[in-house]
mmCIF file of C-alpha atoms in Angstrom:
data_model
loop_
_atom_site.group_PDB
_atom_site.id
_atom_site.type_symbol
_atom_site.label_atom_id
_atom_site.label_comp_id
_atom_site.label_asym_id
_atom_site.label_seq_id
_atom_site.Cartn_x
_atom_site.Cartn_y
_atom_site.Cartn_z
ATOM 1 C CA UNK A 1 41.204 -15.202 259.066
ATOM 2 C CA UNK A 2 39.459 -14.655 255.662
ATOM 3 C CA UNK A 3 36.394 -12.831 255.920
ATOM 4 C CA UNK A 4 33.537 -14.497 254.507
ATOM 5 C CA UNK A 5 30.808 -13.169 251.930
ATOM 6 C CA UNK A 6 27.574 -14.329 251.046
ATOM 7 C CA UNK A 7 26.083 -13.003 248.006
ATOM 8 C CA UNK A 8 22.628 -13.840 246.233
ATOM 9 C CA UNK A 9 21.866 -12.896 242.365
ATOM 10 C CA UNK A 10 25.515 -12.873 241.941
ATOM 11 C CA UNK A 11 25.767 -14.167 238.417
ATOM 12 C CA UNK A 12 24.621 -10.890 236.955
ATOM 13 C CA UNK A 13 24.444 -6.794 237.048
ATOM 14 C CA UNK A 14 24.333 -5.318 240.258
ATOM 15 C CA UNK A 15 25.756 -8.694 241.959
ATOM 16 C CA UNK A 16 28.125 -9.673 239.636
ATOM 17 C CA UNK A 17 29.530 -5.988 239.805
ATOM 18 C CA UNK A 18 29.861 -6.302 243.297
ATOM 19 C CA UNK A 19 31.777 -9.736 243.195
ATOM 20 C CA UNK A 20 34.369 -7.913 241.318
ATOM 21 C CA UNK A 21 34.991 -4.393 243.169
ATOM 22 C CA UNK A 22 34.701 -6.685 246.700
ATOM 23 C CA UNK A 23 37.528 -8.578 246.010
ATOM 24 C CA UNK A 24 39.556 -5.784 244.258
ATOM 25 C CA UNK A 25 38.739 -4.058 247.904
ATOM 26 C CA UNK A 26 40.137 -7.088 249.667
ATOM 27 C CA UNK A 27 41.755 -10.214 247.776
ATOM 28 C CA UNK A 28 41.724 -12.588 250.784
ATOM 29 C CA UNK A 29 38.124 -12.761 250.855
ATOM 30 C CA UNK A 30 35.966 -15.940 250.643
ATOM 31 C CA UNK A 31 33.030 -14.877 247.925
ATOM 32 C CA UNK A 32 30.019 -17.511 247.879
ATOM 33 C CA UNK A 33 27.971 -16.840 245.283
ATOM 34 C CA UNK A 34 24.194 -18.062 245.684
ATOM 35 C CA UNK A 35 22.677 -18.586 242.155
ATOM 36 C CA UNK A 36 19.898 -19.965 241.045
ATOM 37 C CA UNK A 37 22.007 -20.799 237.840
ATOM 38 C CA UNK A 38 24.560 -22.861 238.519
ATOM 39 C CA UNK A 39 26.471 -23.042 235.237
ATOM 40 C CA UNK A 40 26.265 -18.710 235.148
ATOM 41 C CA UNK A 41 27.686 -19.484 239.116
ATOM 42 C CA UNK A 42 30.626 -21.566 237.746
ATOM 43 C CA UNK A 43 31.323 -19.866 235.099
ATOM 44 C CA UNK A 44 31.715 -15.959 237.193
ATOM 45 C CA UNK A 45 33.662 -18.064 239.737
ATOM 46 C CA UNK A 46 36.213 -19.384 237.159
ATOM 47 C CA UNK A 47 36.756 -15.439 236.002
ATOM 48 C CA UNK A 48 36.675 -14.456 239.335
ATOM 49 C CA UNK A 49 39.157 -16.885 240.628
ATOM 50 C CA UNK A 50 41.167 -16.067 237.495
ATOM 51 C CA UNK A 51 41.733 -12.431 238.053
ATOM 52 C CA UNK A 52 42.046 -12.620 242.000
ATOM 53 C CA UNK A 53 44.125 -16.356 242.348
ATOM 54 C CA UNK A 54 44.616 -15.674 246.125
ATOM 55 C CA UNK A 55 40.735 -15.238 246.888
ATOM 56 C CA UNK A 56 38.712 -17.949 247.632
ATOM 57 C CA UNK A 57 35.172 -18.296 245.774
ATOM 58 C CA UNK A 58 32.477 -21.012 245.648
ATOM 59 C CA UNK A 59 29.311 -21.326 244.714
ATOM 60 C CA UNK A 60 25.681 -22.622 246.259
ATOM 61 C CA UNK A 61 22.462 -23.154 244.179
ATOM 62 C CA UNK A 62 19.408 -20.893 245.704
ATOM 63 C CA UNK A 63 16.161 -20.091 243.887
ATOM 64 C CA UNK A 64 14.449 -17.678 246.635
ATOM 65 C CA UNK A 65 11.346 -17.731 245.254
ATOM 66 C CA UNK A 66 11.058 -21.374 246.160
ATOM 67 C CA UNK A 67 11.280 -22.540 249.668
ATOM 68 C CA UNK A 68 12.452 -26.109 249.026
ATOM 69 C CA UNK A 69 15.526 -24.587 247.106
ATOM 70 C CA UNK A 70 16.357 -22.407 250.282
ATOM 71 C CA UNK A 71 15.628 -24.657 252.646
ATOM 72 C CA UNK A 72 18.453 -26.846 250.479
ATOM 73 C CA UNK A 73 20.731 -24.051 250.238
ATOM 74 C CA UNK A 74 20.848 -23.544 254.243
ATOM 75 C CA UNK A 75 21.280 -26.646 254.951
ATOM 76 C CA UNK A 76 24.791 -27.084 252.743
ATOM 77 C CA UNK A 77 26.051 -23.498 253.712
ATOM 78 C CA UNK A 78 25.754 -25.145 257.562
ATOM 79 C CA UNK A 79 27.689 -27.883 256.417
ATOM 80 C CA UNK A 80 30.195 -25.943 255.025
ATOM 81 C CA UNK A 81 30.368 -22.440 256.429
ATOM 82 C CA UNK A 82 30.992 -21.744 260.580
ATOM 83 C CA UNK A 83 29.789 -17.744 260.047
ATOM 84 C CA UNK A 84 29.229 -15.440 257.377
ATOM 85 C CA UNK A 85 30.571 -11.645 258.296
ATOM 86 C CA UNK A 86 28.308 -10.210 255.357
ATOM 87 C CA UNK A 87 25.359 -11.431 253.431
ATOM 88 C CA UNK A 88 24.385 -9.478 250.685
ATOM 89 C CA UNK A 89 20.615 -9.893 250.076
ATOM 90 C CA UNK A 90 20.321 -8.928 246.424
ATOM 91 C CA UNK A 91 18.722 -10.936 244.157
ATOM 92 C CA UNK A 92 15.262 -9.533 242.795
ATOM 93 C CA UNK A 93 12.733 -9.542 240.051
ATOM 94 C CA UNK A 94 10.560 -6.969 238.640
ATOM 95 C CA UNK A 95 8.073 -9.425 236.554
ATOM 96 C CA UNK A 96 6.569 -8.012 233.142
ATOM 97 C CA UNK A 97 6.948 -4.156 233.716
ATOM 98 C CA UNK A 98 4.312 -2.264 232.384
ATOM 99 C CA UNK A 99 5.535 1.527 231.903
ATOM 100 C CA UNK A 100 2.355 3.901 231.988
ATOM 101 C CA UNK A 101 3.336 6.550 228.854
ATOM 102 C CA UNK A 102 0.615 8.972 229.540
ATOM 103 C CA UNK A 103 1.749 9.290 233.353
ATOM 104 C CA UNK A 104 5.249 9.430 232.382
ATOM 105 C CA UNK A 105 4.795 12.053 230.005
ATOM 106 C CA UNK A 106 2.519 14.452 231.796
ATOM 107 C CA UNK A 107 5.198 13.849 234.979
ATOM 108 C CA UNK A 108 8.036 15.191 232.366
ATOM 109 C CA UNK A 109 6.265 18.366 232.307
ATOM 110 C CA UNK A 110 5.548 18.553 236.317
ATOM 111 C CA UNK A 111 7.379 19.701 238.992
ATOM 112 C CA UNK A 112 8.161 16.238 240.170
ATOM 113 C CA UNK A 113 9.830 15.420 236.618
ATOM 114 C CA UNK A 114 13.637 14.513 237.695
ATOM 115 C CA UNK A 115 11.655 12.491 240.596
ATOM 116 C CA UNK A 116 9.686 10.310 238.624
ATOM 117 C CA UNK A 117 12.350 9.974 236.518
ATOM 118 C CA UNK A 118 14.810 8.826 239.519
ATOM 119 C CA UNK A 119 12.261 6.374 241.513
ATOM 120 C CA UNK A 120 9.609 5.079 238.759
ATOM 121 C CA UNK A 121 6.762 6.241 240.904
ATOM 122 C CA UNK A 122 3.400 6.480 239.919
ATOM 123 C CA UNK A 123 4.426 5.365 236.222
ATOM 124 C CA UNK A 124 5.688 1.967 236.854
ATOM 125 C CA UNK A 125 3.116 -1.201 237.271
ATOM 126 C CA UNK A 126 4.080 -4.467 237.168
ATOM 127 C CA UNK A 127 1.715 -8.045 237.381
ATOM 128 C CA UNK A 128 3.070 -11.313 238.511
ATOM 129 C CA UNK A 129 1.913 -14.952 239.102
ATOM 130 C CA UNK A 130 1.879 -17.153 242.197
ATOM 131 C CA UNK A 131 4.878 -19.261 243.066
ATOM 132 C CA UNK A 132 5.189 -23.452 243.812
ATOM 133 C CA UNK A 133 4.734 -22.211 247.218
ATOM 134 C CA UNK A 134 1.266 -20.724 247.057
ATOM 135 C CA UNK A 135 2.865 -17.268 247.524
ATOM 136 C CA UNK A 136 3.216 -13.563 245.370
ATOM 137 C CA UNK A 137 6.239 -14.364 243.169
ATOM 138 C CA UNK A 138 7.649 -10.828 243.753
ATOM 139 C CA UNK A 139 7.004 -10.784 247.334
ATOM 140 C CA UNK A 140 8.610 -14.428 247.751
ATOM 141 C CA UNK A 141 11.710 -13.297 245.251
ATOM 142 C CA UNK A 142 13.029 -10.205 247.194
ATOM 143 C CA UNK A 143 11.529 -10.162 250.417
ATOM 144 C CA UNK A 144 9.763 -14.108 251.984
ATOM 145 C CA UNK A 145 13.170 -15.779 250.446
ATOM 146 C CA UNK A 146 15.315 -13.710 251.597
ATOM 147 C CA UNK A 147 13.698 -13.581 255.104
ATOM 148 C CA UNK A 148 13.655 -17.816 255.507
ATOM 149 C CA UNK A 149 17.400 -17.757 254.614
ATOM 150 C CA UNK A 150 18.718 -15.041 257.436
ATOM 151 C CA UNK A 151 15.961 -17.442 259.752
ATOM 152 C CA UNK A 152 18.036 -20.382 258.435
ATOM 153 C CA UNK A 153 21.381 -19.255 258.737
ATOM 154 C CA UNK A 154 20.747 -17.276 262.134
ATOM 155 C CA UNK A 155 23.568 -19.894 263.751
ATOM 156 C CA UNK A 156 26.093 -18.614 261.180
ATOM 157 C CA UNK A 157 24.787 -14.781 261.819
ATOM 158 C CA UNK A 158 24.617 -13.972 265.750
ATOM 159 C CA UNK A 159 28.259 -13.567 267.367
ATOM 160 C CA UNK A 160 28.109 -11.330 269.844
ATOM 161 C CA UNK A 161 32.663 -10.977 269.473
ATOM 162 C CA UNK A 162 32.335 -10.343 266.336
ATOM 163 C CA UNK A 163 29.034 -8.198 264.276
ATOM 164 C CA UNK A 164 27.749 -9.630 260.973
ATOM 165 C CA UNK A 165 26.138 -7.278 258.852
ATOM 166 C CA UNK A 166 22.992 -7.934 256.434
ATOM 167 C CA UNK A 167 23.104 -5.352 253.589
ATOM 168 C CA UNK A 168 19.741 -5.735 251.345
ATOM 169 C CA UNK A 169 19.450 -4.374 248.064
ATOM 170 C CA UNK A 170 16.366 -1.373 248.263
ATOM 171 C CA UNK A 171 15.026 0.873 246.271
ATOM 172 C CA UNK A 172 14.602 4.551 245.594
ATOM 173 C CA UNK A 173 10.928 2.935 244.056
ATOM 174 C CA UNK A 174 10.451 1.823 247.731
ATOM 175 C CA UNK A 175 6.537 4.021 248.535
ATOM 176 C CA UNK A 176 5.512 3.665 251.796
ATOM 177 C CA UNK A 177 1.684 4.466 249.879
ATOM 178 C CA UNK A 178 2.307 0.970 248.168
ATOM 179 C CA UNK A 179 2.536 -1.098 251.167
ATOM 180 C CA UNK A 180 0.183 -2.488 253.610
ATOM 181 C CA UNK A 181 -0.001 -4.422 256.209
ATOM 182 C CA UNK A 182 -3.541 -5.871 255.422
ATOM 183 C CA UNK A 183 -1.629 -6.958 252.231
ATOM 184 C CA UNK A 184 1.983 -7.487 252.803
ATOM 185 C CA UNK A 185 2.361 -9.870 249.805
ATOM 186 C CA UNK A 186 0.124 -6.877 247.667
ATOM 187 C CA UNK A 187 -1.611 -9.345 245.868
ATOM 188 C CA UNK A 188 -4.403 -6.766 245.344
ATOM 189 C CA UNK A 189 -1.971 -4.264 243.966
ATOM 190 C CA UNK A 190 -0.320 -3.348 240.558
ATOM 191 C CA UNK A 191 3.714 -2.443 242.142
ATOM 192 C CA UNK A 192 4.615 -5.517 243.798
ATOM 193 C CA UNK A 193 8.419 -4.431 242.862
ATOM 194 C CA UNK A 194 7.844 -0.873 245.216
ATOM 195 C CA UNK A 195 5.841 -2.763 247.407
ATOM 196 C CA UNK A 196 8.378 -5.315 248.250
ATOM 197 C CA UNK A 197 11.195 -2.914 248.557
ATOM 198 C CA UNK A 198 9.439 -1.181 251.079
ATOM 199 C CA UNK A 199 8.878 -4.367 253.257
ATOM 200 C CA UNK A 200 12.510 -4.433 252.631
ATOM 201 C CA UNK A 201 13.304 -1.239 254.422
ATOM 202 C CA UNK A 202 10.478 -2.274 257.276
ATOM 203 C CA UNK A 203 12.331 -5.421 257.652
ATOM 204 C CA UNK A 204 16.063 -4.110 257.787
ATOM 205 C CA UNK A 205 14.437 -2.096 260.595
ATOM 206 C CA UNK A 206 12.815 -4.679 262.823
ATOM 207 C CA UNK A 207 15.819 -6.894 262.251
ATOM 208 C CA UNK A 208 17.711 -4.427 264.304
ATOM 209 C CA UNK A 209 15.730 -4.201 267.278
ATOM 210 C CA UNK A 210 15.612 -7.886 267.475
ATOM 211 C CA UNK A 211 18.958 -9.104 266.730
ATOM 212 C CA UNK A 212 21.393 -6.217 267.576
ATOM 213 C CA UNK A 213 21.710 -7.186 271.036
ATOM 214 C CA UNK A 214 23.206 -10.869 269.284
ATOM 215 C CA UNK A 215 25.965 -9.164 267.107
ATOM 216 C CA UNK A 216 23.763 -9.005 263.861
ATOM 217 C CA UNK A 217 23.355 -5.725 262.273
ATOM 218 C CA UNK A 218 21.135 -5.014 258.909
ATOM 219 C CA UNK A 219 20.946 -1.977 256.334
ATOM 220 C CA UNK A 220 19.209 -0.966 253.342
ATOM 221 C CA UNK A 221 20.949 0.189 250.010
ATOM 222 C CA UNK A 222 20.183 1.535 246.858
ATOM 223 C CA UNK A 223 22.374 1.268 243.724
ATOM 224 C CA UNK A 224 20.161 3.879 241.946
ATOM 225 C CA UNK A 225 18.516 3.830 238.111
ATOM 226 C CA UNK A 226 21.162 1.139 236.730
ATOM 227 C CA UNK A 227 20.851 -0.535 233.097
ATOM 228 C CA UNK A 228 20.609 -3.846 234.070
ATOM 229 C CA UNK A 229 18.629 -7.057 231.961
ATOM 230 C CA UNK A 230 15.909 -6.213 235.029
ATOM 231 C CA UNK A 231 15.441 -2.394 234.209
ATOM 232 C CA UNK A 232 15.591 -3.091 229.943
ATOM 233 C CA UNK A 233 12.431 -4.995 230.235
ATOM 234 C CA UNK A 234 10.687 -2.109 231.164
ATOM 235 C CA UNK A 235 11.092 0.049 227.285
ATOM 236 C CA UNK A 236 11.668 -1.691 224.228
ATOM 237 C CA UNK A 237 15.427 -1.575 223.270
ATOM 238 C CA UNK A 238 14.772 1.398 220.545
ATOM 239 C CA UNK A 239 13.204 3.471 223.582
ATOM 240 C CA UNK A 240 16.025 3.433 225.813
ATOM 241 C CA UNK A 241 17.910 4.598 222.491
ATOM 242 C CA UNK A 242 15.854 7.440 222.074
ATOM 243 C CA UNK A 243 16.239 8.538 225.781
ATOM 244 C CA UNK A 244 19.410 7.816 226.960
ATOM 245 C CA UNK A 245 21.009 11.315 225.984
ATOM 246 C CA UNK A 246 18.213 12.807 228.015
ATOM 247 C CA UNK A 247 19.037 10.633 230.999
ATOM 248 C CA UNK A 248 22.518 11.468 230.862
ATOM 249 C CA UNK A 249 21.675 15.263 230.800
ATOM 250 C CA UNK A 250 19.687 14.058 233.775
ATOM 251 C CA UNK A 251 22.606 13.637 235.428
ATOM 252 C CA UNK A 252 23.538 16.884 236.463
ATOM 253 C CA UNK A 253 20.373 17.563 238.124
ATOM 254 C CA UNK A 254 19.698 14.029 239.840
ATOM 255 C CA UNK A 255 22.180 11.789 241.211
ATOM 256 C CA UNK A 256 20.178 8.759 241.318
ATOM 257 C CA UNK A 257 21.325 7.917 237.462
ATOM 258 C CA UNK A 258 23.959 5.727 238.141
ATOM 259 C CA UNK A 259 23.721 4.132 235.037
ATOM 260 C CA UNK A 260 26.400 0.723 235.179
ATOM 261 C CA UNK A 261 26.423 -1.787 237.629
ATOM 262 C CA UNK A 262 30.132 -0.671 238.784
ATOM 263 C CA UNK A 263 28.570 2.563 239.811
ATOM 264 C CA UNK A 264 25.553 1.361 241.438
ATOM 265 C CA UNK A 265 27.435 -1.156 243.865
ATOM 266 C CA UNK A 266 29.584 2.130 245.291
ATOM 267 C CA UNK A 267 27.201 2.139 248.300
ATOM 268 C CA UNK A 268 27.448 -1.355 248.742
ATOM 269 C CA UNK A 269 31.221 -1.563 248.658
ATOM 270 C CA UNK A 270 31.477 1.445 251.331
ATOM 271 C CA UNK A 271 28.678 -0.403 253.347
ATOM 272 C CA UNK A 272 31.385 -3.167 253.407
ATOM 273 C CA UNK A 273 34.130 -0.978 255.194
ATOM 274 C CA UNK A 274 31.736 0.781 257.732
ATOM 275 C CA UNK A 275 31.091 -0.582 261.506
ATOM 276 C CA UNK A 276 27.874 -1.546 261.331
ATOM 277 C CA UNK A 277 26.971 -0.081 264.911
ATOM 278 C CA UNK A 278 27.857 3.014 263.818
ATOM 279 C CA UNK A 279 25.135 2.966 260.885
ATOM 280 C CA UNK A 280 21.924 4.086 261.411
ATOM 281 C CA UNK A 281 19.012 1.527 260.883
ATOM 282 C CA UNK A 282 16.604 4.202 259.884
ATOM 283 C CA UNK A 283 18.318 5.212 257.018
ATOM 284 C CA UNK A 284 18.760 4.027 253.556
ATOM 285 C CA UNK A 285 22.176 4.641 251.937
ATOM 286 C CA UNK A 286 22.452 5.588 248.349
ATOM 287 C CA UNK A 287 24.728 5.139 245.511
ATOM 288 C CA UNK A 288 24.666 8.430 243.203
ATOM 289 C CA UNK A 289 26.865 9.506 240.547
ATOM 290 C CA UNK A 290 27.189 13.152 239.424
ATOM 291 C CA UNK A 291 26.888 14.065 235.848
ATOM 292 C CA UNK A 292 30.769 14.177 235.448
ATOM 293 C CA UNK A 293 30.491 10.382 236.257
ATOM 294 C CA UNK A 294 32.044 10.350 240.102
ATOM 295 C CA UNK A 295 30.680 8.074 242.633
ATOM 296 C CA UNK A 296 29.835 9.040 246.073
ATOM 297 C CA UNK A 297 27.439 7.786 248.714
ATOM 298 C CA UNK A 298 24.412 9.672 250.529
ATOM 299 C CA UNK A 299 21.916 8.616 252.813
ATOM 300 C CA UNK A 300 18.284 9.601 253.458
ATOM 301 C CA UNK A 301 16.217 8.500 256.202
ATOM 302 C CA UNK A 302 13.384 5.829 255.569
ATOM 303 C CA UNK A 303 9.882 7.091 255.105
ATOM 304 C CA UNK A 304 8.707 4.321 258.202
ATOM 305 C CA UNK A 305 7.576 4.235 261.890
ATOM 306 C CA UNK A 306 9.139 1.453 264.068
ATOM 307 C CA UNK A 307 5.828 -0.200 265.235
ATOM 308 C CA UNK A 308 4.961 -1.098 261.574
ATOM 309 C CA UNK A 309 8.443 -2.758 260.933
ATOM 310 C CA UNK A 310 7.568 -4.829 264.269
ATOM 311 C CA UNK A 311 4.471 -6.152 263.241
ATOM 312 C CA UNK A 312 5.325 -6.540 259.899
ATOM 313 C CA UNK A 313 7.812 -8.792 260.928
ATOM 314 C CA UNK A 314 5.638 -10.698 263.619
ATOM 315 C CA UNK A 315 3.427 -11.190 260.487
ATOM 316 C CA UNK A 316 6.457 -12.599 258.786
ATOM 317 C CA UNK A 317 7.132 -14.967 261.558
ATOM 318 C CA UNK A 318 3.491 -15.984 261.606
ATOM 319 C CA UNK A 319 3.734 -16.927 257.855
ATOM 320 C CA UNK A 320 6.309 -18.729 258.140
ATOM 321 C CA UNK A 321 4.877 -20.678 261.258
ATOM 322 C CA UNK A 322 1.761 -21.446 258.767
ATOM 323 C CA UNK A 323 4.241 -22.991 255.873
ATOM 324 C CA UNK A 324 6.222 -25.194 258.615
ATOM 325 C CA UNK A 325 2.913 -26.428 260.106
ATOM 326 C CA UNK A 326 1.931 -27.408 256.198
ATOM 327 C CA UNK A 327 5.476 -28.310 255.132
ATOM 328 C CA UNK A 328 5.240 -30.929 258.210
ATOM 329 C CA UNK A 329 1.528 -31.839 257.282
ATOM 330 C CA UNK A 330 3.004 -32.863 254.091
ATOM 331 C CA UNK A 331 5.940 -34.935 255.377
ATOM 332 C CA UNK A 332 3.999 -36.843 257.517
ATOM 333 C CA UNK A 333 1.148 -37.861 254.942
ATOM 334 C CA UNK A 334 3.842 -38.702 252.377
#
């Protein structure tokens, strides 16, 4: 039976990537790719289909930072689909980046250099806008979406015979110090992007201890710094001229510059062969890339204690309760 594949922001870098080394890994697969584009969608699945003529790929419109569009999306892929064996949560944003020159700079000539360079922290801001739904776009994007699908497709998920694995896209950006629980969408904060990831990791964690027991496993990855449309925004495109023989000398002292999208999925692709019982939920995997340009995979564990993950997800649950209740409201005065 062809093992099925769910995969969101797959029109593009890191997803796109993926798409293509998953189904050199295994050609029988069934890819569906969840756009929010659908003629980007068609148009990788034609290629795809092209190069790999025994796979079978198709395509489903999502927007996750709109709750109508996922609600949609859930409802065809339980038409269609009896289980997914992987879902690859990886679409994301990182709205209007705002790089902070005089932190960078003094960090170049700290002892923390090669680790601001690798993560972003401390230098990278970021400011956003409120979505259709009345929520932080950011936080909806890669974290509220994401959530509402897995709640929607639990049916699909949760075989005990058989595990299905959630593998989120993370961050190395992902700072505990930028997350709160008094704040979980940060609206009151300037890195949404670090903020989300972290809920991310928090999530991955809680989804364990509440749906391992029901054959549904999740883990946390990060591709590491990869040139993607997402991270150009951040310098203009003479910048990243300037630098990029520095961050390829960077290379040999910090793994984290992965650089293309084929190297950044390596974590993701050996995520794909593992047993997911035998990961560990409290730690995040990590593509890296040494400055001769080999891939491997590391791990570190997650900067997190297991009582926030829970309540961060009971506060999940609870927001979601609230946009039911007014989703309802709505239906019933219309």
């Amino acid at each position: 039976m062809r093992k099925v594949v769910l995969i969101t922001g797959a029109s593009s870098g890191v997803g796109l990537a993926l798409c293509r080394r998953l189904l050199e890994e295994d050609h029988e697969l069934h890819l569906c790719l969840a756009c929010r584009n659908m003629s980007k969608a068609e148009a990788v699945r034609t290629a795809l289909l092209a190069s790999h003529p025994t796979a079978e790929v198709s395509t489903v419109q999502v927007d996750v930072s709109s709750l109508p569009s996922v609600f949609q999306a859930s409802k065809e892929l339980k038409q269609r689909f009896q289980r997914f064996d992987y879902v690859y949560l990886n679409a994301g944003i990182m709205p209007n980046p705002q790089l902070n020159i005089k932190a960078l700079f003094c960090g170049l000539f700290s002892r923390k250099a090669i680790h601001i360079f690798s993560t972003a922290e401390g230098v990278l801001t970021q400011s956003e806008k409120i979505t259709a739904d009345g929520l932080q776009e950011v936080f909806e994007t890669n974290v509220f979406g994401h959530f509402i699908l897995i709640r929607e497709l639990e049916s699909l998920l949760c075989h005990s015979d058989s595990p299905s694995q959630l593998i989120w896209t993370s961050s190395r950006n992902a700072v505990k110090s930028n997350f709160s629980l008094e704040d979980i969408q940060h609206s009151k904060g300037q890195e949404p992007y670090s903020s989300s990831k972290y809920a991310i990791d928090l999530l991955s964690v809680a989804l364990n201890r509440n749906f391992n027991q029901r054959g549904l496993y999740s883990s946390v990855a990060c591709p590491g710094t990869v040139l993607t449309n997402l991270t150009y925004g951040i310098m203009p495109p003479f910048v990243w001229t300037l630098i990029m023989p520095i961050i390829w000398l960077l290379r040999f002292f910090a793994n984290a510059f992965t650089l293309t999208p084929y190297n950044g999925t390596e974590v993701l692709v050996w995520l794909f062969h593992q047993k997911p019982e035998s990961l560990n939920p409290l730690v995040k995997y990590l593509s890296a890339t040494t400055g001769f340009g080999s891939n491997y995979v590391t791990s570190k564990k997650i900067d997190l204690d297991e009582d926030t993950a829970e309540k961060f997800y009971h506060n999940l649950l609870e927001l979601e309760k609230d946009i039911r209740v007014t989703i309802q409201k709505t239906k019933n005065q219309s």
